[in-house]
Short mmCIF file of C-alpha atoms and ligand atoms in Angstrom, two decimals:
data_model
loop_
_atom_site.label_atom_id
_atom_site.label_comp_id
_atom_site.label_asym_id
_atom_site.label_seq_id
_atom_site.Cartn_x
_atom_site.Cartn_y
_atom_site.Cartn_z
CA MET G 762 -22.70 37.94 12.19
CA GLU G 763 -23.69 35.55 9.44
CA LYS G 764 -21.81 32.27 9.29
CA GLU G 765 -19.01 32.32 6.72
CA PRO G 766 -18.90 29.34 4.35
CA LEU G 767 -15.98 26.96 4.67
CA PHE G 768 -13.45 27.02 1.83
CA ILE G 769 -12.43 23.46 1.01
CA SER G 770 -10.35 21.85 -1.72
CA PHE G 771 -9.56 18.35 -2.88
CA SER G 772 -6.09 19.19 -3.96
CA THR G 773 -2.65 17.80 -4.63
CA GLN G 774 0.11 18.53 -7.05
CA LYS G 775 -0.21 15.05 -8.52
CA GLY G 776 -2.31 14.96 -11.70
CA GLY G 777 -5.17 12.58 -12.44
CA VAL G 778 -5.71 11.23 -8.90
CA GLY G 779 -9.27 12.37 -8.37
CA LYS G 780 -9.25 16.10 -7.46
CA SER G 781 -12.09 17.05 -9.82
CA THR G 782 -13.91 13.73 -9.32
CA PHE G 783 -14.10 14.15 -5.52
CA THR G 784 -14.92 17.85 -5.80
CA VAL G 785 -18.01 16.90 -7.84
CA LEU G 786 -18.95 13.76 -5.87
CA VAL G 787 -18.74 15.38 -2.45
CA ALA G 788 -20.32 18.68 -3.60
CA SER G 789 -23.27 16.78 -5.08
CA TYR G 790 -23.62 14.49 -2.07
CA LEU G 791 -23.73 17.41 0.38
CA HIS G 792 -25.95 19.63 -1.79
CA TYR G 793 -28.53 17.04 -2.87
CA LEU G 794 -28.50 14.51 -0.02
CA LYS G 795 -27.36 16.40 3.08
CA GLY G 796 -29.31 19.64 2.81
CA LEU G 797 -26.20 21.85 2.68
CA ASN G 798 -25.76 24.75 0.28
CA ILE G 799 -22.72 24.34 -1.91
CA ALA G 800 -20.91 26.47 -4.46
CA VAL G 801 -17.96 25.37 -6.59
CA MET G 802 -15.14 27.56 -7.84
CA ASP G 803 -13.58 25.88 -10.85
CA CYS G 804 -10.05 27.26 -10.74
CA ASP G 805 -8.43 24.67 -12.97
CA TYR G 806 -7.71 27.18 -15.71
CA PRO G 807 -7.91 26.69 -18.68
CA GLN G 808 -9.32 23.11 -18.48
CA PHE G 809 -12.33 24.03 -16.32
CA SER G 810 -13.30 20.37 -16.25
CA VAL G 811 -16.03 20.72 -13.59
CA TYR G 812 -17.67 23.60 -15.42
CA ASP G 813 -17.41 21.63 -18.67
CA MET G 814 -19.05 18.65 -17.04
CA ARG G 815 -22.01 20.84 -15.98
CA LYS G 816 -22.31 22.28 -19.51
CA ARG G 817 -22.25 18.76 -21.00
CA GLU G 818 -24.91 17.57 -18.55
CA ILE G 819 -27.21 20.53 -19.21
CA ARG G 820 -26.93 19.91 -22.97
CA GLN G 821 -27.85 16.27 -22.43
CA LEU G 822 -30.86 17.18 -20.26
CA GLU G 823 -32.27 19.16 -23.18
CA THR G 824 -32.70 16.00 -25.25
CA ASN G 825 -32.81 13.23 -22.67
CA LEU G 826 -36.29 13.28 -21.19
CA HIS G 827 -35.51 10.63 -18.61
CA TYR G 828 -32.82 12.73 -16.92
CA GLN G 829 -34.84 15.89 -17.48
CA SER G 830 -37.85 14.65 -15.53
CA LYS G 831 -35.60 13.14 -12.88
CA ALA G 832 -33.93 16.53 -12.42
CA ILE G 833 -37.26 18.38 -12.18
CA ALA G 834 -38.53 15.91 -9.55
CA LEU G 835 -35.28 16.27 -7.58
CA PHE G 836 -35.34 20.09 -7.57
CA ASP G 837 -39.04 20.12 -6.63
CA SER G 838 -38.46 17.82 -3.69
CA LEU G 839 -35.43 19.81 -2.49
CA GLY G 840 -36.92 23.24 -3.12
CA LYS G 841 -33.64 24.31 -4.73
CA GLN G 842 -31.71 23.97 -7.96
CA THR G 843 -28.20 22.80 -8.82
CA TYR G 844 -25.21 24.39 -7.12
CA PRO G 845 -23.44 27.22 -8.91
CA ILE G 846 -20.08 26.55 -10.60
CA VAL G 847 -18.00 29.69 -11.09
CA CYS G 848 -14.84 29.78 -13.20
CA ALA G 849 -11.77 31.70 -12.09
CA LYS G 850 -8.02 31.65 -12.55
CA PRO G 851 -6.48 29.90 -9.54
CA GLU G 852 -4.74 33.02 -8.22
CA GLU G 853 -8.02 34.96 -8.45
CA GLY G 854 -10.15 32.21 -6.90
CA ILE G 855 -10.51 33.71 -3.42
CA ASP G 856 -11.39 37.22 -4.63
CA LYS G 857 -13.81 35.86 -7.20
CA ALA G 858 -15.45 33.65 -4.56
CA ARG G 859 -15.86 36.62 -2.18
CA GLU G 860 -17.36 38.76 -4.97
CA PHE G 861 -19.71 35.93 -5.87
CA LEU G 862 -20.80 35.35 -2.26
CA ALA G 863 -21.38 39.07 -1.67
CA ASP G 864 -23.87 39.20 -4.57
CA GLU G 865 -25.81 36.08 -3.59
CA PRO G 866 -28.93 36.01 -1.44
CA THR G 867 -28.25 32.33 -0.57
CA LEU G 868 -26.18 31.48 2.49
CA TYR G 869 -23.59 28.90 1.55
CA ASP G 870 -22.15 26.26 3.85
CA VAL G 871 -19.18 25.23 1.71
CA VAL G 872 -17.34 26.61 -1.30
CA PHE G 873 -15.23 23.94 -3.01
CA PHE G 874 -12.20 25.01 -5.02
CA ASP G 875 -10.99 22.76 -7.84
CA LEU G 876 -7.36 23.79 -8.19
CA PRO G 877 -4.81 22.80 -10.83
CA GLY G 878 -1.98 20.41 -9.98
CA THR G 879 0.66 23.15 -10.36
CA ILE G 880 0.51 24.28 -6.74
CA ASN G 881 4.22 25.10 -6.72
CA ASN G 882 3.36 28.44 -8.20
CA ASP G 883 2.86 31.43 -5.90
CA GLY G 884 -0.65 32.35 -7.03
CA VAL G 885 -1.98 28.81 -6.70
CA LEU G 886 -0.20 28.26 -3.40
CA SER G 887 -1.75 31.35 -1.82
CA THR G 888 -5.24 30.13 -2.82
CA PHE G 889 -4.34 26.71 -1.41
CA MET G 890 -3.23 28.24 1.92
CA ALA G 891 -6.44 30.30 2.10
CA MET G 892 -8.57 27.13 2.30
CA ASP G 893 -10.01 26.06 5.66
CA TYR G 894 -9.39 22.40 4.86
CA VAL G 895 -7.58 20.51 2.13
CA PHE G 896 -8.22 16.84 1.35
CA VAL G 897 -5.54 15.04 -0.63
CA PRO G 898 -6.40 11.97 -2.72
CA MET G 899 -3.42 9.61 -3.08
CA ALA G 900 -3.20 6.77 -5.53
CA PRO G 901 -1.20 3.80 -4.25
CA SER G 902 1.65 3.91 -6.76
CA ARG G 903 5.25 4.80 -6.01
CA MET G 904 5.26 7.76 -8.39
CA SER G 905 2.04 9.14 -7.03
CA MET G 906 3.16 8.76 -3.41
CA GLU G 907 6.54 10.36 -3.97
CA SER G 908 5.03 13.31 -5.75
CA THR G 909 2.30 13.73 -3.13
CA LEU G 910 4.55 13.46 -0.10
CA SER G 911 7.23 15.75 -1.53
CA PHE G 912 4.61 18.46 -1.58
CA VAL G 913 2.46 17.66 1.46
CA ILE G 914 5.29 17.14 3.98
CA PRO G 915 6.83 20.65 3.65
CA VAL G 916 3.41 22.32 3.52
CA ASN G 917 2.35 20.48 6.66
CA GLU G 918 5.56 21.59 8.39
CA ILE G 919 4.85 25.21 7.47
CA LEU G 920 1.35 24.84 8.89
CA THR G 921 2.58 23.48 12.21
CA GLU G 922 5.22 26.20 12.58
CA HIS G 923 3.18 29.17 11.38
CA LYS G 924 -0.32 29.86 12.59
CA GLU G 925 -1.07 32.83 10.34
CA PHE G 926 -2.50 30.76 7.50
CA ASN G 927 -6.20 30.12 7.20
CA LEU G 928 -5.58 26.45 6.36
CA LYS G 929 -6.32 24.38 9.46
CA ALA G 930 -5.34 20.92 8.28
CA ILE G 931 -4.51 18.69 5.35
CA HIS G 932 -6.11 15.26 5.40
CA LEU G 933 -4.88 12.49 3.13
CA PHE G 934 -6.94 9.58 1.84
CA TRP G 935 -6.27 6.59 -0.38
CA ASN G 936 -8.03 6.55 -3.73
CA ARG G 937 -8.02 3.92 -6.50
CA VAL G 938 -7.05 1.07 -4.20
CA ASP G 939 -7.41 -2.30 -5.86
CA GLY G 940 -7.06 -5.81 -4.52
CA ARG G 941 -3.69 -6.36 -6.21
CA ILE G 942 -1.90 -3.78 -4.11
CA LYS G 943 0.34 -5.42 -1.53
CA LYS G 944 -0.60 -4.81 2.08
CA GLU G 945 3.06 -4.33 3.06
CA TRP G 946 3.40 -1.62 0.49
CA ILE G 947 0.44 0.35 1.88
CA GLU G 948 1.78 -0.24 5.43
CA HIS G 949 5.17 1.14 4.41
CA TYR G 950 3.66 4.41 3.16
CA GLN G 951 1.30 4.56 6.11
CA GLY G 952 4.44 4.44 8.29
CA VAL G 953 5.94 7.37 6.38
CA ILE G 954 2.68 9.31 6.70
CA ASP G 955 2.62 8.67 10.48
CA GLN G 956 6.28 9.56 10.86
CA PHE G 957 5.61 13.02 9.44
CA GLY G 958 2.48 13.47 11.54
CA LEU G 959 0.19 13.74 8.53
CA PRO G 960 -3.49 13.02 9.19
CA LEU G 961 -4.67 10.02 7.18
CA MET G 962 -8.39 9.36 6.80
CA GLN G 963 -9.68 5.92 7.72
CA THR G 964 -11.78 5.57 4.58
CA SER G 965 -10.03 4.38 1.47
CA ILE G 966 -11.70 4.49 -1.92
CA PRO G 967 -11.54 1.44 -4.18
CA GLN G 968 -10.64 1.49 -7.85
CA SER G 969 -14.03 1.14 -9.50
CA VAL G 970 -15.56 1.93 -12.89
CA ARG G 971 -18.49 3.70 -11.23
CA TYR G 972 -16.13 6.61 -10.45
CA ASP G 973 -16.24 7.28 -14.18
CA LYS G 974 -19.98 6.76 -14.54
CA GLU G 975 -21.42 9.96 -15.93
CA GLN G 976 -24.79 10.74 -17.41
CA THR G 977 -25.08 9.69 -21.06
CA ILE G 978 -26.59 11.40 -24.10
CA GLU G 979 -29.15 8.64 -24.54
CA GLY G 980 -30.33 5.99 -22.16
CA SER G 981 -31.30 6.04 -18.53
CA ASP G 982 -28.42 4.42 -16.70
CA ALA G 983 -27.92 5.14 -13.03
CA VAL G 984 -25.44 7.98 -12.62
CA PHE G 985 -22.65 8.11 -10.07
CA LEU G 986 -20.56 11.14 -11.06
CA SER G 987 -22.72 14.18 -11.75
CA THR G 988 -23.06 17.85 -10.88
CA ILE G 989 -26.85 17.62 -11.28
CA PHE G 990 -27.64 14.43 -9.39
CA PRO G 991 -26.31 12.81 -6.24
CA ALA G 992 -24.49 9.51 -6.68
CA ASP G 993 -27.08 6.79 -7.29
CA LYS G 994 -28.00 4.86 -4.11
CA ALA G 995 -27.39 1.40 -5.56
CA LEU G 996 -24.00 2.47 -6.92
CA LEU G 997 -23.03 3.94 -3.55
CA LYS G 998 -22.84 0.43 -2.09
CA GLY G 999 -19.20 -0.59 -1.91
CA SER G 1000 -17.96 2.76 -3.23
CA ASN G 1001 -17.08 4.00 0.27
CA LEU G 1002 -18.13 7.50 -0.83
CA ASP G 1003 -20.75 7.61 1.95
CA LEU G 1004 -18.07 6.71 4.52
CA LEU G 1005 -15.74 9.36 3.14
CA VAL G 1006 -18.49 11.97 3.44
CA ASP G 1007 -19.21 10.96 7.06
CA GLU G 1008 -15.55 11.37 7.92
CA PHE G 1009 -15.41 14.64 5.98
CA LEU G 1010 -18.37 16.00 7.98
CA ALA G 1011 -16.77 15.02 11.29
CA ILE G 1012 -13.47 16.72 10.36
CA THR G 1013 -15.06 19.93 9.12
CA HIS G 1014 -17.71 20.10 11.91
CA LEU G 1015 -20.41 20.70 9.33
CA ASN G 1016 -23.93 19.96 10.52
CA PRO G 1017 -26.08 18.64 7.72
CA GLN G 1018 -29.87 18.89 7.98
CA SER G 1019 -30.54 15.29 6.98
N1 ATP L 147 -11.62 5.42 -7.36
C1 ATP L 147 -11.57 5.52 -8.68
N2 ATP L 147 -11.80 4.46 -9.48
C2 ATP L 147 -11.75 4.54 -10.81
N3 ATP L 147 -11.48 5.66 -11.50
C3 ATP L 147 -11.23 6.77 -10.78
C4 ATP L 147 -11.26 6.77 -9.35
N4 ATP L 147 -10.97 8.03 -8.92
C5 ATP L 147 -10.78 8.78 -10.02
N5 ATP L 147 -10.94 8.03 -11.13
C6 ATP L 147 -10.81 8.47 -12.54
O1 ATP L 147 -9.51 9.02 -12.73
C7 ATP L 147 -9.53 10.01 -13.73
C8 ATP L 147 -8.83 11.26 -13.21
O2 ATP L 147 -9.61 11.81 -12.17
P1 ATP L 147 -9.75 13.39 -12.01
O3 ATP L 147 -10.01 14.03 -13.32
O4 ATP L 147 -10.72 13.61 -10.91
O5 ATP L 147 -8.27 13.73 -11.54
P2 ATP L 147 -7.65 15.16 -11.27
O6 ATP L 147 -6.76 14.98 -10.10
O7 ATP L 147 -8.71 16.19 -11.19
O8 ATP L 147 -6.79 15.37 -12.60
P3 ATP L 147 -6.12 16.72 -13.17
O9 ATP L 147 -4.80 16.81 -12.48
O10 ATP L 147 -6.00 16.44 -14.64
O11 ATP L 147 -7.04 17.85 -12.85
C9 ATP L 147 -11.00 10.25 -14.07
O12 ATP L 147 -11.29 9.61 -15.28
C10 ATP L 147 -11.74 9.60 -12.91
O13 ATP L 147 -13.02 9.16 -13.27
MG1 MG L 148 -8.99 17.97 -12.32
#
């Protein structure tokens, strides 16, 4: 039997903590740098921010010759194009993904699902529970932590008590950590996370402007966040994105070709 792709989501009920950002960054890293075949289901209806980003980038490529020739060189060297981004309502995400996969000649390794923050809704929750893995970005602020834990703790309890869900594990990671955050504060929440037996990734992601560094209409700046290019090598330094991807690959048992 052909290998089924993994269904993976960067998801949390907290808004604005990096769900779409990490969906794009990790999808692009794996697709363009690690030789894996990726598809993205944009289920954040009606924002569709990942799909919108792709549309914006394609429009820019039409007039920006620098990015255009860079993209052609990249696709030539890889022998493949960009990854598909398919829009769906969150409750229809799994069915739409299966329909999409059935019609495709390509074998995919991972399908990422960008879900909305309103997981406390039956349709979204069932898509969430149908993932193989969920990765939860957490910003180190009291509000963000309280909102995240109030959702993740009960879901994790359900997962340990019931084995009928597809979801194997939820892994948390710190995002937007800056030097001003007190160590004791982080240690306090790390204690809470341990107490509830929640898996916490070792990699934490710093607060950094590069996480907002998209392609521009004019100019030829290095790009970090893109659905068409992998994060620029020089900008990777100090971002910890490469470390996050290594940990991600170990957790999901994916075997990249490079
Ligand atoms: N480590 C970081 N450093 C700096 N900015 C960041 C970092 N991570 C995310 N951001 C920025 O935070 C903003 C919100 O991120 P993003 O849109 O990915 O959140 P989200 O969880 O998908 O939000 P929503 O709930 O609206 O879907 C974006 O502008 C993004 O570039
Ligand atoms: Mg989003």
